[in-house]
Amino acid sequence: MSAAESRTPSWARPVPDGGAAAARALLGAFAAAAAVDLGSLLADWHLGHVLAKPLLMPLLVAYVIARGAPRLLVAALLFGWGGDLALLFDAEAAFLIGMGSFAAGHVCYLVLFGRRSANPLLGGAYSLALLGTIGLMWTDLPADLRIPVAGYSLLLTAMAFRSSALGLRAGIGGALFLLSDTLIATGVAAWPQLPRPDFWIMATYLAAQYLLATGALSRRQAYGRQVIQD
């Protein structure tokens, strides 16, 4: 183990690199599963969605592992997978379990992002968006979900803001994650929805997780090259 590796916490170290060919194959499988899932939602084919959705995050996890991802990134995606599975069930308890699993993933992302600086103006914009959205939806949300949704929204907004510290790609991923979950919340609040709302929720969510994952990988690899050069 090098001196640099010995100073790196175990959760931040990359998992073993599985090779470029395996990574490309796994990314292709993720893209194919995403196409099946989104196509199923557009076609209102529930079985296709139920079969494809559980495959998405495991394939993305396998891809980032093949790319030598930090363990915290793997954990964040696996918690996302737990949330995906919970939300397949149409029950309030499943919704709360799913929200808790996604919240744990956001904590992993926040720790992964570290203390890198982010634009404070962007933080102000996210804060206004959070306050405005929660304020508008508050009375329309079921009473027993108001506090959990507000707490989760605060954590999600913090993750979305801090993701910008990794660069534009990850920042867009964080913003799309916020948009995806806001679409879910408007459905819970019984607000008017876009046609095929589940399609838009999944499309923005999948783009978010992919951009966050690849943004984190790009930053780690750039940092690794900088250490080598130093």
Short mmCIF file of C-alpha atoms in Angstrom, two decimals, residues 112-204:
data_model
loop_
_atom_site.label_atom_id
_atom_site.label_comp_id
_atom_site.label_asym_id
_atom_site.label_seq_id
_atom_site.Cartn_x
_atom_site.Cartn_y
_atom_site.Cartn_z
CA LEU A 112 -18.37 11.25 -0.65
CA PHE A 113 -18.50 14.88 -1.83
CA GLY A 114 -16.48 15.93 1.20
CA ARG A 115 -15.75 19.56 1.98
CA ARG A 116 -15.07 20.77 -1.54
CA SER A 117 -16.40 24.27 -2.11
CA ALA A 118 -19.62 24.92 -4.03
CA ASN A 119 -21.14 28.14 -5.34
CA PRO A 120 -22.99 29.88 -2.46
CA LEU A 121 -25.36 31.56 -4.96
CA LEU A 122 -26.43 28.11 -6.10
CA GLY A 123 -26.97 27.19 -2.46
CA GLY A 124 -29.26 30.20 -2.07
CA ALA A 125 -31.24 29.21 -5.15
CA TYR A 126 -31.66 25.66 -3.85
CA SER A 127 -32.76 26.99 -0.45
CA LEU A 128 -35.43 29.18 -2.03
CA ALA A 129 -36.62 26.27 -4.16
CA LEU A 130 -36.85 24.04 -1.08
CA LEU A 131 -38.79 26.57 0.97
CA GLY A 132 -41.11 27.44 -1.89
CA THR A 133 -41.88 23.83 -2.82
CA ILE A 134 -42.50 22.65 0.74
CA GLY A 135 -44.53 25.78 1.50
CA LEU A 136 -46.77 25.25 -1.52
CA MET A 137 -47.27 21.52 -0.97
CA TRP A 138 -47.54 21.50 2.81
CA THR A 139 -51.32 21.58 3.16
CA ASP A 140 -51.81 19.18 0.25
CA LEU A 141 -49.56 16.48 1.71
CA PRO A 142 -51.11 13.84 4.00
CA ALA A 143 -50.66 15.06 7.59
CA ASP A 144 -48.57 12.06 8.65
CA LEU A 145 -46.16 12.53 5.73
CA ARG A 146 -45.50 16.26 6.07
CA ILE A 147 -42.60 16.06 8.52
CA PRO A 148 -40.91 13.04 6.85
CA VAL A 149 -41.21 14.63 3.40
CA ALA A 150 -39.87 17.96 4.66
CA GLY A 151 -36.90 16.30 6.38
CA TYR A 152 -36.12 14.18 3.35
CA SER A 153 -36.42 17.21 1.07
CA LEU A 154 -33.89 19.11 3.16
CA LEU A 155 -31.39 16.24 2.90
CA LEU A 156 -32.03 15.81 -0.82
CA THR A 157 -31.58 19.52 -1.48
CA ALA A 158 -28.30 19.52 0.44
CA MET A 159 -27.08 16.59 -1.67
CA ALA A 160 -28.15 18.30 -4.90
CA PHE A 161 -26.32 21.49 -3.93
CA ARG A 162 -23.16 19.73 -2.75
CA SER A 163 -23.02 17.56 -5.89
CA SER A 164 -22.02 20.65 -7.85
CA ALA A 165 -18.70 20.60 -5.99
CA LEU A 166 -17.70 17.62 -8.18
CA GLY A 167 -18.29 19.53 -11.40
CA LEU A 168 -21.03 20.16 -13.93
CA ARG A 169 -21.87 16.51 -14.66
CA ALA A 170 -22.46 15.57 -11.03
CA GLY A 171 -24.19 18.91 -10.41
CA ILE A 172 -26.72 18.20 -13.16
CA GLY A 173 -27.20 14.73 -11.68
CA GLY A 174 -28.00 16.21 -8.28
CA ALA A 175 -30.47 18.67 -9.81
CA LEU A 176 -32.22 15.88 -11.73
CA PHE A 177 -32.49 13.78 -8.58
CA LEU A 178 -34.20 16.71 -6.89
CA LEU A 179 -36.54 17.11 -9.86
CA SER A 180 -37.40 13.41 -9.92
CA ASP A 181 -38.30 13.30 -6.24
CA THR A 182 -40.22 16.57 -6.51
CA LEU A 183 -42.36 14.92 -9.20
CA ILE A 184 -43.04 12.07 -6.78
CA ALA A 185 -43.98 14.53 -4.04
CA THR A 186 -46.43 16.36 -6.31
CA GLY A 187 -48.12 13.04 -6.94
CA VAL A 188 -48.37 12.37 -3.20
CA ALA A 189 -49.86 15.86 -2.81
CA ALA A 190 -52.40 15.03 -5.55
CA TRP A 191 -51.26 17.91 -7.78
CA PRO A 192 -51.97 17.79 -11.53
CA GLN A 193 -49.49 15.47 -13.26
CA LEU A 194 -47.76 15.26 -16.62
CA PRO A 195 -48.92 12.51 -18.97
CA ARG A 196 -47.20 9.24 -17.97
CA PRO A 197 -45.76 10.71 -14.75
CA ASP A 198 -43.93 7.50 -13.83
CA PHE A 199 -41.96 7.75 -17.07
CA TRP A 200 -40.70 11.24 -16.24
CA ILE A 201 -39.90 10.24 -12.67
CA MET A 202 -37.82 7.27 -13.80
CA ALA A 203 -36.19 9.09 -16.72
CA THR A 204 -34.93 11.92 -14.50
#
